[in-house]
């Protein structure tokens, strides 16, 4: 079977550590990047969004991942990110409140840095809500 080693590490926990068949991640240019066994060596920044893992046991794991980076080297993939959570771990109310706070912050006069931070906060909250709604409605 064509598998590769995958380890996904969030700031508070190791989310996944094992063999997998495929991995799909949101990359910083706004698209998705997929990995299969023997992928070429890669390092790429990640955006907040959905990650899909197909394990060696044919189990599919969906999750929300925040900003970070991915490194694929020598048939092993390492993902390091701020946070990663399954759809059932996402607190809908908290995500909705974060979205509202970010929308309000965007309506305020702010510096360019604050504007971009608010925009990133809004994108993160929207992605979390999309994943929560898709898998637990």
CSV table of N, CA and C in Angstrom, one decimal:
chain,number,residue,atom,x,y,z
A,1,UNK,N,0.8,-1.2,0.0
A,1,UNK,CA,0.0,0.0,0.0
A,1,UNK,C,0.9,1.2,0.0
A,2,UNK,N,0.6,2.2,-0.8
A,2,UNK,CA,1.3,3.5,-0.9
A,2,UNK,C,0.9,4.4,0.2
A,3,UNK,N,1.6,4.5,1.3
A,3,UNK,CA,1.3,5.4,2.4
A,3,UNK,C,2.5,6.2,2.7
A,4,UNK,N,2.3,7.2,3.5
A,4,UNK,CA,3.4,8.1,4.0
A,4,UNK,C,3.1,8.4,5.4
A,5,UNK,N,4.1,8.8,6.2
A,5,UNK,CA,4.0,9.2,7.6
A,5,UNK,C,3.5,10.6,7.6
A,6,UNK,N,2.5,10.8,8.5
A,6,UNK,CA,1.9,12.1,8.7
A,6,UNK,C,1.9,12.5,10.2
A,7,UNK,N,2.4,13.6,10.5
A,7,UNK,CA,2.3,14.1,11.9
A,7,UNK,C,1.8,15.6,11.8
A,8,UNK,N,0.6,15.8,12.5
A,8,UNK,CA,0.0,17.1,12.6
A,8,UNK,C,0.1,17.6,14.0
A,9,UNK,N,0.8,18.7,14.2
A,9,UNK,CA,1.0,19.2,15.5
A,9,UNK,C,0.4,20.6,15.7
A,10,UNK,N,-0.5,20.8,16.6
A,10,UNK,CA,-1.1,22.1,17.0
A,10,UNK,C,-0.3,22.6,18.2
A,11,UNK,N,-0.6,23.8,18.5
A,11,UNK,CA,0.2,24.4,19.7
A,11,UNK,C,-0.1,23.7,21.0
A,12,UNK,N,-1.2,23.1,21.1
A,12,UNK,CA,-1.6,22.4,22.4
A,12,UNK,C,-1.6,20.9,22.3
A,13,UNK,N,-1.5,20.3,21.2
A,13,UNK,CA,-1.6,18.9,21.1
A,13,UNK,C,-1.1,18.3,19.8
A,14,UNK,N,-0.8,17.1,19.7
A,14,UNK,CA,-0.5,16.4,18.5
A,14,UNK,C,-1.8,15.8,18.0
A,15,UNK,N,-2.3,16.3,16.9
A,15,UNK,CA,-3.6,15.9,16.4
A,15,UNK,C,-3.6,14.5,15.7
A,16,UNK,N,-2.6,14.3,14.9
A,16,UNK,CA,-2.5,13.0,14.2
A,16,UNK,C,-1.0,12.6,14.1
A,17,UNK,N,-0.8,11.3,14.3
A,17,UNK,CA,0.6,10.8,14.1
A,17,UNK,C,0.4,9.3,13.6
A,18,UNK,N,0.6,9.1,12.3
A,18,UNK,CA,0.5,7.8,11.8
A,18,UNK,C,0.7,7.8,10.3
A,19,UNK,N,0.3,6.6,9.7
A,19,UNK,CA,0.4,6.4,8.3
A,19,UNK,C,-0.9,6.9,7.6
A,20,UNK,N,-0.8,7.5,6.4
A,20,UNK,CA,-2.0,7.9,5.7
A,20,UNK,C,-1.8,7.7,4.2
A,21,UNK,N,-2.9,7.7,3.5
A,21,UNK,CA,-3.0,7.5,2.1
A,21,UNK,C,-2.9,8.8,1.3
A,22,UNK,N,-3.7,9.8,1.9
A,22,UNK,CA,-3.7,11.1,1.3
A,22,UNK,C,-4.0,12.2,2.3
A,23,UNK,N,-3.6,13.4,1.9
A,23,UNK,CA,-3.8,14.6,2.8
A,23,UNK,C,-4.1,15.8,1.9
A,24,UNK,N,-5.1,16.6,2.2
A,24,UNK,CA,-5.5,17.8,1.5
A,24,UNK,C,-5.5,18.9,2.5
A,25,UNK,N,-4.8,20.0,2.2
A,25,UNK,CA,-4.6,21.2,3.1
A,25,UNK,C,-4.9,22.5,2.4
A,26,UNK,N,-5.4,23.5,3.1
A,26,UNK,CA,-5.5,24.8,2.5
A,26,UNK,C,-4.2,25.6,2.5
A,27,UNK,N,-3.7,26.0,1.4
A,27,UNK,CA,-2.4,26.7,1.3
A,27,UNK,C,-2.6,28.2,1.2
A,28,UNK,N,-1.6,28.9,1.5
A,28,UNK,CA,-1.7,30.4,1.6
A,28,UNK,C,-2.1,31.1,0.4
A,29,UNK,N,-2.0,30.5,-0.8
A,29,UNK,CA,-2.4,31.3,-2.0
A,29,UNK,C,-3.9,31.2,-2.3
A,30,UNK,N,-4.6,30.6,-1.3
A,30,UNK,CA,-6.0,30.5,-1.5
A,30,UNK,C,-6.5,29.2,-2.0
A,31,UNK,N,-5.6,28.3,-2.4
A,31,UNK,CA,-6.0,27.0,-3.0
A,31,UNK,C,-5.9,25.9,-2.0
A,32,UNK,N,-5.9,24.7,-2.6
A,32,UNK,CA,-5.7,23.5,-1.8
A,32,UNK,C,-4.5,22.8,-2.3
A,33,UNK,N,-3.8,22.0,-1.5
A,33,UNK,CA,-2.7,21.2,-1.9
A,33,UNK,C,-2.9,19.8,-1.4
A,34,UNK,N,-2.8,18.8,-2.3
A,34,UNK,CA,-2.9,17.5,-1.9
A,34,UNK,C,-1.6,16.7,-1.9
A,35,UNK,N,-1.5,15.7,-1.0
A,35,UNK,CA,-0.3,14.9,-0.9
A,35,UNK,C,-0.7,13.5,-1.0
A,36,UNK,N,0.1,12.7,-1.7
A,36,UNK,CA,0.1,11.3,-1.8
A,36,UNK,C,1.5,10.7,-1.5
A,37,UNK,N,1.6,9.4,-1.3
A,37,UNK,CA,2.9,8.8,-1.0
A,37,UNK,C,3.9,9.3,-2.1
A,38,UNK,N,5.1,9.5,-1.7
A,38,UNK,CA,6.3,9.8,-2.6
A,38,UNK,C,6.1,11.2,-3.3
A,39,UNK,N,5.4,12.1,-2.6
A,39,UNK,CA,5.2,13.4,-3.2
A,39,UNK,C,6.6,14.1,-3.2
A,40,UNK,N,6.8,15.1,-4.1
A,40,UNK,CA,8.0,15.8,-4.1
A,40,UNK,C,8.2,16.6,-2.9
A,41,UNK,N,9.5,16.8,-2.5
A,41,UNK,CA,9.8,17.6,-1.3
A,41,UNK,C,9.2,19.0,-1.4
A,42,UNK,N,8.5,19.4,-0.4
A,42,UNK,CA,7.7,20.6,-0.4
A,42,UNK,C,7.7,21.3,1.0
A,43,UNK,N,7.8,22.6,1.0
A,43,UNK,CA,7.5,23.4,2.2
A,43,UNK,C,6.5,24.5,1.8
A,44,UNK,N,5.4,24.6,2.5
A,44,UNK,CA,4.4,25.6,2.1
A,44,UNK,C,3.7,26.2,3.3
A,45,UNK,N,3.3,27.5,3.2
A,45,UNK,CA,2.6,28.1,4.3
A,45,UNK,C,1.1,27.7,4.2
A,46,UNK,N,0.4,27.6,5.3
A,46,UNK,CA,-1.0,27.2,5.3
A,46,UNK,C,-1.9,28.4,5.8
A,47,UNK,N,-3.1,28.4,5.2
A,47,UNK,CA,-4.2,29.3,5.7
A,47,UNK,C,-5.2,28.5,6.5
A,48,UNK,N,-6.0,29.2,7.2
A,48,UNK,CA,-7.1,28.6,8.0
A,48,UNK,C,-8.1,27.9,7.0
A,49,UNK,N,-8.5,26.7,7.3
A,49,UNK,CA,-9.4,26.0,6.5
A,49,UNK,C,-9.6,24.6,6.8
A,50,UNK,N,-10.1,23.8,5.9
A,50,UNK,CA,-10.4,22.4,6.1
A,50,UNK,C,-9.2,21.5,5.7
A,51,UNK,N,-8.9,20.6,6.6
A,51,UNK,CA,-7.9,19.5,6.3
A,51,UNK,C,-8.6,18.2,6.2
A,52,UNK,N,-8.3,17.4,5.2
A,52,UNK,CA,-8.9,16.1,5.0
A,52,UNK,C,-7.8,15.0,5.0
A,53,UNK,N,-7.8,14.1,5.9
A,53,UNK,CA,-6.9,13.0,6.0
A,53,UNK,C,-7.5,11.7,5.6
A,54,UNK,N,-6.9,10.9,4.7
A,54,UNK,CA,-7.4,9.5,4.5
A,54,UNK,C,-6.3,8.6,5.1
A,55,UNK,N,-6.7,8.0,6.2
A,55,UNK,CA,-5.7,7.1,6.9
A,55,UNK,C,-5.4,5.8,6.1
A,56,UNK,N,-4.4,5.1,6.6
A,56,UNK,CA,-4.0,3.8,6.0
A,56,UNK,C,-5.1,2.8,6.1
A,57,UNK,N,-6.0,3.0,7.1
A,57,UNK,CA,-7.2,2.1,7.4
A,57,UNK,C,-8.4,2.6,6.6
A,58,UNK,N,-8.3,3.5,5.7
A,58,UNK,CA,-9.4,4.0,4.8
A,58,UNK,C,-10.3,4.9,5.6
A,59,UNK,N,-10.0,5.3,6.8
A,59,UNK,CA,-10.8,6.2,7.6
A,59,UNK,C,-10.5,7.7,7.1
A,60,UNK,N,-11.6,8.5,7.0
A,60,UNK,CA,-11.4,9.8,6.6
A,60,UNK,C,-11.6,10.7,7.8
A,61,UNK,N,-10.7,11.6,8.0
A,61,UNK,CA,-10.7,12.5,9.1
A,61,UNK,C,-10.8,13.9,8.6
A,62,UNK,N,-11.8,14.7,8.9
A,62,UNK,CA,-12.0,16.1,8.6
A,62,UNK,C,-11.7,16.9,9.8
A,63,UNK,N,-11.1,18.1,9.6
A,63,UNK,CA,-10.8,19.0,10.7
A,63,UNK,C,-10.6,20.4,10.2
A,64,UNK,N,-10.6,21.3,11.1
A,64,UNK,CA,-10.3,22.7,10.9
A,64,UNK,C,-8.9,22.9,11.3
A,65,UNK,N,-8.1,23.6,10.4
A,65,UNK,CA,-6.7,23.9,10.8
A,65,UNK,C,-6.5,25.4,10.6
A,66,UNK,N,-5.7,26.0,11.5
A,66,UNK,CA,-5.4,27.4,11.4
A,66,UNK,C,-4.1,27.6,10.7
A,67,UNK,N,-3.6,28.8,10.7
A,67,UNK,CA,-2.3,29.1,9.9
A,67,UNK,C,-1.2,28.3,10.5
A,68,UNK,N,-0.2,28.0,9.6
A,68,UNK,CA,0.9,27.2,9.9
A,68,UNK,C,1.7,26.9,8.7
A,69,UNK,N,2.4,25.8,8.7
A,69,UNK,CA,3.1,25.4,7.5
A,69,UNK,C,3.2,23.8,7.4
A,70,UNK,N,3.4,23.4,6.2
A,70,UNK,CA,3.5,21.9,5.9
A,70,UNK,C,4.9,21.7,5.3
A,71,UNK,N,5.5,20.6,5.7
A,71,UNK,CA,6.8,20.1,5.1
A,71,UNK,C,6.6,18.7,4.7
A,72,UNK,N,6.9,18.4,3.4
A,72,UNK,CA,6.9,17.0,3.0
A,72,UNK,C,8.3,16.7,2.5
A,73,UNK,N,8.9,15.7,3.2
A,73,UNK,CA,10.3,15.4,2.9
A,73,UNK,C,10.5,13.9,3.1
A,74,UNK,N,11.1,13.2,2.1
A,74,UNK,CA,11.5,11.8,2.2
A,74,UNK,C,10.3,10.9,2.7
A,75,UNK,N,9.1,11.1,2.0
A,75,UNK,CA,7.9,10.4,2.3
A,75,UNK,C,7.4,10.5,3.7
A,76,UNK,N,7.6,11.7,4.3
A,76,UNK,CA,7.1,12.0,5.6
A,76,UNK,C,6.6,13.4,5.5
A,77,UNK,N,5.4,13.7,6.1
A,77,UNK,CA,4.8,15.0,6.1
A,77,UNK,C,4.6,15.5,7.5
A,78,UNK,N,5.0,16.7,7.7
A,78,UNK,CA,4.8,17.3,9.0
A,78,UNK,C,4.1,18.6,8.9
A,79,UNK,N,3.0,18.8,9.7
A,79,UNK,CA,2.2,20.0,9.6
A,79,UNK,C,2.3,20.6,11.0
A,80,UNK,N,2.7,21.8,11.1
A,80,UNK,CA,2.7,22.6,12.3
A,80,UNK,C,1.8,23.8,12.2
A,81,UNK,N,0.9,23.9,13.2
A,81,UNK,CA,-0.1,25.0,13.1
A,81,UNK,C,-0.5,25.5,14.5
A,82,UNK,N,-1.2,26.6,14.5
A,82,UNK,CA,-1.6,27.2,15.8
A,82,UNK,C,-2.6,26.3,16.4
A,83,UNK,N,-3.6,25.9,15.6
A,83,UNK,CA,-4.7,25.1,16.2
A,83,UNK,C,-5.2,24.1,15.2
A,84,UNK,N,-5.7,23.0,15.6
A,84,UNK,CA,-6.4,22.1,14.8
A,84,UNK,C,-7.5,21.4,15.6
A,85,UNK,N,-8.7,21.3,15.0
A,85,UNK,CA,-9.8,20.7,15.8
A,85,UNK,C,-10.8,20.1,14.8
A,86,UNK,N,-11.4,19.0,15.3
A,86,UNK,CA,-12.4,18.3,14.6
A,86,UNK,C,-13.7,19.1,14.6
A,87,UNK,N,-14.6,18.9,13.7
A,87,UNK,CA,-15.9,19.6,13.6
A,87,UNK,C,-16.7,19.6,14.9
A,88,UNK,N,-16.7,18.4,15.6
A,88,UNK,CA,-17.4,18.3,16.9
A,88,UNK,C,-16.8,19.1,18.0
A,89,UNK,N,-15.5,19.5,17.9
A,89,UNK,CA,-14.8,20.3,18.9
A,89,UNK,C,-15.1,21.8,18.7
A,90,UNK,N,-15.6,22.2,17.6
A,90,UNK,CA,-15.8,23.6,17.3
A,90,UNK,C,-17.0,24.1,18.1
A,91,UNK,N,-16.9,25.1,18.9
A,91,UNK,CA,-18.0,25.7,19.6
A,91,UNK,C,-18.6,26.7,18.7
A,92,UNK,N,-19.8,26.4,18.2
A,92,UNK,CA,-20.6,27.2,17.3
A,92,UNK,C,-20.8,28.6,17.8
A,93,UNK,N,-21.2,28.7,19.0
A,93,UNK,CA,-21.5,30.0,19.6
A,93,UNK,C,-20.2,30.9,19.7
A,94,UNK,N,-19.1,30.3,20.1
A,94,UNK,CA,-17.9,31.0,20.2
A,94,UNK,C,-17.4,31.5,18.8
A,95,UNK,N,-17.5,30.6,17.8
A,95,UNK,CA,-17.1,31.0,16.5
A,95,UNK,C,-18.0,32.1,15.9
A,96,UNK,N,-19.3,32.0,16.2
A,96,UNK,CA,-20.2,33.1,15.7
A,96,UNK,C,-19.9,34.4,16.4
A,97,UNK,N,-19.6,34.4,17.7
A,97,UNK,CA,-19.2,35.6,18.4
A,97,UNK,C,-17.9,36.2,17.8
A,98,UNK,N,-16.9,35.3,17.5
A,98,UNK,CA,-15.6,35.8,16.9
A,98,UNK,C,-15.9,36.4,15.5
A,99,UNK,N,-16.8,35.8,14.8
A,99,UNK,CA,-17.2,36.4,13.5
A,99,UNK,C,-17.7,37.8,13.6
A,100,UNK,N,-18.7,37.9,14.6
A,100,UNK,CA,-19.3,39.2,14.8
A,100,UNK,C,-18.3,40.3,15.3
A,101,UNK,N,-17.3,39.9,16.2
A,101,UNK,CA,-16.3,40.8,16.6
A,101,UNK,C,-15.4,41.2,15.5
A,102,UNK,N,-15.0,40.3,14.6
A,102,UNK,CA,-14.2,40.6,13.5
A,102,UNK,C,-14.9,41.6,12.5
A,103,UNK,N,-16.2,41.3,12.3
A,103,UNK,CA,-16.9,42.2,11.4
A,103,UNK,C,-17.0,43.6,11.9
A,104,UNK,N,-17.3,43.7,13.3
A,104,UNK,CA,-17.3,45.0,13.9
A,104,UNK,C,-16.0,45.7,13.8
A,105,UNK,N,-14.9,45.0,14.0
A,105,UNK,CA,-13.6,45.6,14.0
A,105,UNK,C,-13.3,46.1,12.6
A,106,UNK,N,-13.8,45.4,11.5
A,106,UNK,CA,-13.5,45.9,10.2
A,106,UNK,C,-14.3,47.2,9.9
A,107,UNK,N,-15.4,47.4,10.6
A,107,UNK,CA,-16.1,48.6,10.4
A,107,UNK,C,-15.5,49.8,11.1
A,108,UNK,N,-14.6,49.6,12.0
A,108,UNK,CA,-13.9,50.7,12.7
A,108,UNK,C,-12.7,51.2,11.9
A,109,UNK,N,-12.3,52.5,12.2
A,109,UNK,CA,-11.1,53.0,11.7
A,109,UNK,C,-9.9,52.4,12.4
A,110,UNK,N,-9.0,51.8,11.6
A,110,UNK,CA,-7.9,51.2,12.2
A,110,UNK,C,-6.7,51.2,11.3
A,111,UNK,N,-5.5,50.9,11.8
A,111,UNK,CA,-4.3,50.9,11.1
A,111,UNK,C,-4.4,49.7,10.0
A,112,UNK,N,-3.4,49.8,9.1
A,112,UNK,CA,-3.4,48.7,8.1
A,112,UNK,C,-3.1,47.4,8.7
A,113,UNK,N,-2.2,47.3,9.7
A,113,UNK,CA,-2.0,46.0,10.4
A,113,UNK,C,-3.3,45.5,11.1
A,114,UNK,N,-4.0,46.4,11.8
A,114,UNK,CA,-5.2,46.0,12.5
A,114,UNK,C,-6.3,45.5,11.5
A,115,UNK,N,-6.3,46.2,10.3
A,115,UNK,CA,-7.3,45.8,9.3
A,115,UNK,C,-7.0,44.4,8.8
A,116,UNK,N,-5.7,44.1,8.5
A,116,UNK,CA,-5.4,42.8,8.1
A,116,UNK,C,-5.6,41.7,9.1
A,117,UNK,N,-5.3,42.1,10.4
A,117,UNK,CA,-5.6,41.2,11.5
A,117,UNK,C,-7.1,40.9,11.6
A,118,UNK,N,-7.9,41.9,11.5
A,118,UNK,CA,-9.4,41.7,11.6
A,118,UNK,C,-9.9,40.9,10.4
A,119,UNK,N,-9.3,41.1,9.2
A,119,UNK,CA,-9.7,40.3,8.1
A,119,UNK,C,-9.3,38.9,8.2
A,120,UNK,N,-8.1,38.6,8.8
A,120,UNK,CA,-7.7,37.2,9.1
A,120,UNK,C,-8.6,36.6,10.1
A,121,UNK,N,-9.0,37.3,11.2
A,121,UNK,CA,-9.9,36.8,12.2
A,121,UNK,C,-11.2,36.4,11.6
A,122,UNK,N,-11.7,37.3,10.7
A,122,UNK,CA,-13.0,37.0,10.1
A,122,UNK,C,-13.0,35.8,9.2
A,123,UNK,N,-11.9,35.7,8.4
A,123,UNK,CA,-11.8,34.5,7.6
A,123,UNK,C,-11.7,33.2,8.4
A,124,UNK,N,-11.0,33.2,9.5
A,124,UNK,CA,-10.8,32.1,10.4
A,124,UNK,C,-12.2,31.7,11.0
A,125,UNK,N,-12.9,32.7,11.5
A,125,UNK,CA,-14.3,32.4,12.0
A,125,UNK,C,-15.2,31.8,11.0
A,126,UNK,N,-15.2,32.4,9.8
A,126,UNK,CA,-16.1,31.9,8.7
A,126,UNK,C,-15.7,30.5,8.4
A,127,UNK,N,-14.5,30.1,8.3
A,127,UNK,CA,-14.0,28.8,7.9
A,127,UNK,C,-14.5,27.8,9.0
A,128,UNK,N,-14.3,28.2,10.3
A,128,UNK,CA,-14.7,27.3,11.4
A,128,UNK,C,-16.2,27.1,11.3
A,129,UNK,N,-17.0,28.1,11.1
A,129,UNK,CA,-18.5,28.0,11.0
A,129,UNK,C,-18.9,27.1,9.8
A,130,UNK,N,-18.2,27.2,8.7
A,130,UNK,CA,-18.5,26.4,7.5
A,130,UNK,C,-18.3,24.9,7.8
A,131,UNK,N,-17.2,24.6,8.4
A,131,UNK,CA,-16.8,23.2,8.7
A,131,UNK,C,-17.8,22.7,9.8
A,132,UNK,N,-18.1,23.5,10.8
A,132,UNK,CA,-19.1,23.0,11.8
A,132,UNK,C,-20.4,22.8,11.2
A,133,UNK,N,-20.9,23.7,10.3
A,133,UNK,CA,-22.2,23.5,9.7
A,133,UNK,C,-22.2,22.3,8.7
A,134,UNK,N,-21.2,22.1,8.0
A,134,UNK,CA,-21.1,21.0,7.0
A,134,UNK,C,-21.2,19.6,7.7
A,135,UNK,N,-20.6,19.5,8.8
A,135,UNK,CA,-20.5,18.2,9.4
A,135,UNK,C,-21.4,17.9,10.6
A,136,UNK,N,-22.1,19.0,11.1
A,136,UNK,CA,-22.9,18.8,12.3
A,136,UNK,C,-24.2,19.6,12.2
A,137,UNK,N,-24.8,19.6,11.1
A,137,UNK,CA,-26.1,20.3,11.0
A,137,UNK,C,-27.3,19.3,11.1
